[in-house]
Amino acid sequence: MASEAHQAKRVARGRRALRSLIRDRRGATILEFAAVAAPFIALVLAILQTALVFFSQQALETSAERTARQLITGAAQSGGMTPTAFKAAACANLPAFMKCANLMIDVQNASSFAAVNVSAPALTYDSNGNVTNTWGFSPGGAGSIVVMRTMYRLPVVGAPLGFNLSNMAGSQRLLIATSVFKTEPYGSGS
C-alpha cells in the first residue's frame, strides 16, 4: 500500500509539473521566433538578392550608355578602335563591383530601325560552362544604325526555400543592356 501511495504522489507531482510547464510562458517568445525566423530570413535574403540584381542591371545600363557615346560621336570609329580596345573602354565604365572578365559586347549594324533584332542572344558553352560565342564589332560609319548589346554574367546566390534568380549555367544571371542608335554625321565636317 505504501508503494501505491508513493506511486500516486509521483503521478500527482508529474501532473503538477506538466500543468506548470504548460502555463509557463517564458519560453513562448523563443518558440514563436523560431517558427517565424526561417521564412523571415529567407524573405530578407530574397529581397537583398533581387535588389542586387536590379542595381547591377541599372549599373550595366549606365555603363552601356557611356560606352555607346563613343560610337554615337564617331570617336571609336575615327580612332580605329579594335574590339579589344572597345571592350577595355567599356570596362573602364563599369562600376567597381563588376568584373571586366564577365562583360561581353556585341556591336552590329542594321539596315533600318525596323530590321533591328534586340532579342537576347543564344549563348553557346564549352564543357567547362564558359560562354564561347564570338561577338561582332561592326560599328559602321557616320549615319549608321548601330545595335550595341552589352551583356554581363552576374554571379547570384540561391536563397533558401528555392528562390533562385540564375538564368545561366554556374549560378549566374545574364544581364543585357541593348542600345540602338544612329551615329552622328561625324565625318561630314558639320
mmCIF file of C-alpha atoms in Angstrom:
data_model
loop_
_atom_site.group_PDB
_atom_site.id
_atom_site.type_symbol
_atom_site.label_atom_id
_atom_site.label_comp_id
_atom_site.label_asym_id
_atom_site.label_seq_id
_atom_site.Cartn_x
_atom_site.Cartn_y
_atom_site.Cartn_z
ATOM 1 C CA MET A 1 0.000 0.000 0.000
ATOM 2 C CA ALA A 2 2.785 2.341 0.797
ATOM 3 C CA SER A 3 4.162 1.859 -2.666
ATOM 4 C CA GLU A 4 0.776 2.643 -4.201
ATOM 5 C CA ALA A 5 0.594 5.873 -2.210
ATOM 6 C CA HIS A 6 4.147 6.680 -3.229
ATOM 7 C CA GLN A 7 3.261 5.990 -6.871
ATOM 8 C CA ALA A 8 0.153 8.185 -6.643
ATOM 9 C CA LYS A 9 2.267 11.032 -5.201
ATOM 10 C CA ARG A 10 4.732 10.716 -8.116
ATOM 11 C CA VAL A 11 1.924 10.786 -10.667
ATOM 12 C CA ALA A 12 0.380 13.822 -8.952
ATOM 13 C CA ARG A 13 3.774 15.579 -8.908
ATOM 14 C CA GLY A 14 4.231 14.748 -12.614
ATOM 15 C CA ARG A 15 0.817 16.185 -13.456
ATOM 16 C CA ARG A 16 1.528 19.356 -11.471
ATOM 17 C CA ALA A 17 4.873 19.722 -13.263
ATOM 18 C CA LEU A 18 3.201 19.229 -16.648
ATOM 19 C CA ARG A 19 0.484 21.796 -15.831
ATOM 20 C CA SER A 20 3.153 24.213 -14.611
ATOM 21 C CA LEU A 21 5.131 23.749 -17.824
ATOM 22 C CA ILE A 22 2.041 24.334 -19.954
ATOM 23 C CA ARG A 23 1.196 27.550 -18.070
ATOM 24 C CA ASP A 24 4.777 28.863 -18.179
ATOM 25 C CA ARG A 25 5.073 31.461 -20.962
ATOM 26 C CA ARG A 26 8.735 32.430 -20.544
ATOM 27 C CA GLY A 27 9.918 30.301 -23.485
ATOM 28 C CA ALA A 28 6.964 31.081 -25.744
ATOM 29 C CA THR A 29 8.711 34.045 -27.396
ATOM 30 C CA ILE A 30 11.675 31.930 -28.380
ATOM 31 C CA LEU A 31 9.424 29.247 -29.828
ATOM 32 C CA GLU A 32 7.377 31.826 -31.738
ATOM 33 C CA PHE A 33 10.541 33.453 -33.122
ATOM 34 C CA ALA A 34 11.900 30.060 -34.155
ATOM 35 C CA ALA A 35 8.705 29.402 -36.095
ATOM 36 C CA VAL A 36 8.857 32.776 -37.880
ATOM 37 C CA ALA A 37 12.647 33.192 -38.244
ATOM 38 C CA ALA A 38 13.276 30.824 -41.169
ATOM 39 C CA PRO A 39 10.659 32.310 -43.529
ATOM 40 C CA PHE A 40 11.642 35.840 -42.446
ATOM 41 C CA ILE A 41 15.335 35.261 -43.133
ATOM 42 C CA ALA A 42 14.505 33.631 -46.480
ATOM 43 C CA LEU A 43 12.372 36.645 -47.423
ATOM 44 C CA VAL A 44 15.107 39.105 -46.433
ATOM 45 C CA LEU A 45 17.706 37.168 -48.477
ATOM 46 C CA ALA A 46 15.378 37.058 -51.491
ATOM 47 C CA ILE A 47 14.777 40.814 -51.238
ATOM 48 C CA LEU A 48 18.511 41.521 -50.996
ATOM 49 C CA GLN A 49 19.319 39.265 -53.962
ATOM 50 C CA THR A 50 16.581 40.863 -56.070
ATOM 51 C CA ALA A 51 17.790 44.351 -55.129
ATOM 52 C CA LEU A 52 21.359 43.413 -56.082
ATOM 53 C CA VAL A 53 20.210 42.153 -59.494
ATOM 54 C CA PHE A 54 18.172 45.325 -60.152
ATOM 55 C CA PHE A 55 21.063 47.532 -59.011
ATOM 56 C CA SER A 56 23.517 45.632 -61.224
ATOM 57 C CA GLN A 57 21.150 45.895 -64.210
ATOM 58 C CA GLN A 58 20.907 49.657 -63.750
ATOM 59 C CA ALA A 59 24.697 49.930 -63.401
ATOM 60 C CA LEU A 60 25.095 47.982 -66.661
ATOM 61 C CA GLU A 61 22.562 50.266 -68.401
ATOM 62 C CA THR A 62 24.509 53.349 -67.277
ATOM 63 C CA SER A 63 27.806 51.804 -68.364
ATOM 64 C CA ALA A 64 26.342 50.884 -71.764
ATOM 65 C CA GLU A 65 25.070 54.429 -72.241
ATOM 66 C CA ARG A 66 28.532 55.866 -71.568
ATOM 67 C CA THR A 67 30.175 53.301 -73.831
ATOM 68 C CA ALA A 68 27.688 53.840 -76.671
ATOM 69 C CA ARG A 69 28.530 57.542 -76.633
ATOM 70 C CA GLN A 70 31.923 56.688 -78.180
ATOM 71 C CA LEU A 71 30.157 55.045 -81.119
ATOM 72 C CA ILE A 72 27.461 57.715 -81.461
ATOM 73 C CA THR A 73 30.015 60.523 -81.743
ATOM 74 C CA GLY A 74 32.320 58.509 -84.002
ATOM 75 C CA ALA A 75 35.233 58.599 -81.547
ATOM 76 C CA ALA A 76 35.632 54.811 -81.701
ATOM 77 C CA GLN A 77 35.389 54.677 -85.497
ATOM 78 C CA SER A 78 37.674 57.675 -86.153
ATOM 79 C CA GLY A 79 40.229 56.390 -83.656
ATOM 80 C CA GLY A 80 40.324 52.956 -85.328
ATOM 81 C CA MET A 81 39.307 51.259 -82.090
ATOM 82 C CA THR A 82 39.675 47.473 -82.137
ATOM 83 C CA PRO A 83 37.198 45.151 -80.418
ATOM 84 C CA THR A 84 39.698 44.622 -77.592
ATOM 85 C CA ALA A 85 40.230 48.362 -77.126
ATOM 86 C CA PHE A 86 36.476 48.981 -77.232
ATOM 87 C CA LYS A 87 35.901 46.331 -74.551
ATOM 88 C CA ALA A 88 38.639 47.936 -72.435
ATOM 89 C CA ALA A 89 36.856 51.293 -72.793
ATOM 90 C CA ALA A 90 33.592 49.624 -71.767
ATOM 91 C CA CYS A 91 35.293 48.008 -68.775
ATOM 92 C CA ALA A 92 36.502 51.442 -67.671
ATOM 93 C CA ASN A 93 32.829 52.490 -67.498
ATOM 94 C CA LEU A 94 31.831 49.549 -65.270
ATOM 95 C CA PRO A 95 31.335 50.169 -61.547
ATOM 96 C CA ALA A 96 33.986 48.769 -59.202
ATOM 97 C CA PHE A 97 31.911 45.771 -58.074
ATOM 98 C CA MET A 98 31.597 44.428 -61.651
ATOM 99 C CA LYS A 99 34.476 42.450 -63.211
ATOM 100 C CA CYS A 100 35.617 43.042 -66.777
ATOM 101 C CA ALA A 101 36.039 39.279 -67.295
ATOM 102 C CA ASN A 102 32.234 38.858 -67.059
ATOM 103 C CA LEU A 103 31.489 41.547 -69.667
ATOM 104 C CA MET A 104 30.576 40.701 -73.265
ATOM 105 C CA ILE A 105 29.881 43.255 -76.020
ATOM 106 C CA ASP A 106 28.277 42.747 -79.421
ATOM 107 C CA VAL A 107 28.205 45.679 -81.868
ATOM 108 C CA GLN A 108 26.335 45.240 -85.164
ATOM 109 C CA ASN A 109 24.962 47.398 -87.985
ATOM 110 C CA ALA A 110 21.352 47.357 -89.101
ATOM 111 C CA SER A 111 19.953 48.464 -92.458
ATOM 112 C CA SER A 112 16.962 50.185 -90.797
ATOM 113 C CA PHE A 113 15.386 50.588 -87.379
ATOM 114 C CA ALA A 114 12.686 48.123 -88.423
ATOM 115 C CA ALA A 115 15.350 45.485 -89.149
ATOM 116 C CA VAL A 116 16.925 45.736 -85.687
ATOM 117 C CA ASN A 117 16.978 42.489 -83.705
ATOM 118 C CA VAL A 118 17.007 43.187 -79.953
ATOM 119 C CA SER A 119 16.265 39.659 -78.776
ATOM 120 C CA ALA A 120 18.539 38.006 -76.244
ATOM 121 C CA PRO A 121 21.431 36.181 -77.884
ATOM 122 C CA ALA A 122 21.639 32.408 -77.888
ATOM 123 C CA LEU A 123 24.682 31.578 -75.794
ATOM 124 C CA THR A 124 26.906 28.608 -76.506
ATOM 125 C CA TYR A 125 29.020 26.981 -73.811
ATOM 126 C CA ASP A 126 32.137 24.827 -73.707
ATOM 127 C CA SER A 127 32.479 21.735 -71.496
ATOM 128 C CA ASN A 128 33.540 23.915 -68.529
ATOM 129 C CA GLY A 129 30.425 26.104 -68.747
ATOM 130 C CA ASN A 130 32.222 29.107 -70.273
ATOM 131 C CA VAL A 131 30.473 31.186 -72.934
ATOM 132 C CA THR A 132 32.112 30.557 -76.327
ATOM 133 C CA ASN A 133 30.186 32.990 -78.534
ATOM 134 C CA THR A 134 32.192 35.138 -80.905
ATOM 135 C CA TRP A 135 30.831 38.643 -80.595
ATOM 136 C CA GLY A 136 30.889 41.008 -83.545
ATOM 137 C CA PHE A 137 32.305 44.513 -83.701
ATOM 138 C CA SER A 138 30.898 46.354 -86.681
ATOM 139 C CA PRO A 139 30.377 49.988 -85.599
ATOM 140 C CA GLY A 140 29.674 51.299 -89.111
ATOM 141 C CA GLY A 141 30.338 54.839 -90.247
ATOM 142 C CA ALA A 142 28.657 58.221 -89.989
ATOM 143 C CA GLY A 143 24.870 57.961 -90.093
ATOM 144 C CA SER A 144 24.858 54.187 -89.493
ATOM 145 C CA ILE A 145 22.219 52.444 -87.411
ATOM 146 C CA VAL A 146 24.059 50.519 -84.722
ATOM 147 C CA VAL A 147 22.878 47.894 -82.234
ATOM 148 C CA MET A 148 25.145 47.523 -79.212
ATOM 149 C CA ARG A 149 24.356 44.719 -76.761
ATOM 150 C CA THR A 150 26.282 44.866 -73.514
ATOM 151 C CA MET A 151 25.979 41.623 -71.577
ATOM 152 C CA TYR A 152 27.195 40.807 -68.094
ATOM 153 C CA ARG A 153 27.320 37.462 -66.267
ATOM 154 C CA LEU A 154 26.363 38.312 -62.677
ATOM 155 C CA PRO A 155 27.050 35.625 -60.062
ATOM 156 C CA VAL A 156 23.957 35.033 -57.912
ATOM 157 C CA VAL A 157 23.419 33.028 -54.758
ATOM 158 C CA GLY A 158 20.277 30.990 -54.328
ATOM 159 C CA ALA A 159 18.260 31.926 -51.271
ATOM 160 C CA PRO A 160 16.533 29.414 -49.000
ATOM 161 C CA LEU A 161 13.164 27.925 -49.938
ATOM 162 C CA GLY A 162 14.170 27.513 -53.599
ATOM 163 C CA PHE A 163 14.440 31.202 -54.576
ATOM 164 C CA ASN A 164 16.975 31.413 -57.409
ATOM 165 C CA LEU A 165 17.483 34.244 -59.899
ATOM 166 C CA SER A 166 20.047 32.491 -62.102
ATOM 167 C CA ASN A 167 19.218 32.095 -65.781
ATOM 168 C CA MET A 168 22.608 30.729 -66.864
ATOM 169 C CA ALA A 169 24.799 27.791 -66.001
ATOM 170 C CA GLY A 170 27.014 28.118 -62.945
ATOM 171 C CA SER A 171 24.566 30.141 -60.777
ATOM 172 C CA GLN A 172 24.865 33.252 -62.929
ATOM 173 C CA ARG A 173 22.310 35.716 -64.242
ATOM 174 C CA LEU A 174 22.737 37.201 -67.700
ATOM 175 C CA LEU A 175 22.103 40.944 -67.640
ATOM 176 C CA ILE A 176 21.644 42.644 -71.018
ATOM 177 C CA ALA A 177 21.650 46.338 -71.884
ATOM 178 C CA THR A 178 20.764 46.997 -75.526
ATOM 179 C CA SER A 179 21.378 50.346 -77.180
ATOM 180 C CA VAL A 180 20.043 51.126 -80.654
ATOM 181 C CA PHE A 181 21.101 54.433 -82.181
ATOM 182 C CA LYS A 182 22.077 56.267 -85.335
ATOM 183 C CA THR A 183 25.605 57.621 -85.314
ATOM 184 C CA GLU A 184 26.193 61.316 -85.752
ATOM 185 C CA PRO A 185 27.440 62.674 -89.077
ATOM 186 C CA TYR A 186 30.936 62.999 -87.666
ATOM 187 C CA GLY A 187 32.759 62.582 -90.963
ATOM 188 C CA SER A 188 30.872 65.283 -92.893
ATOM 189 C CA GLY A 189 32.543 68.258 -91.229
ATOM 190 C CA SER A 190 29.318 69.607 -89.724
#
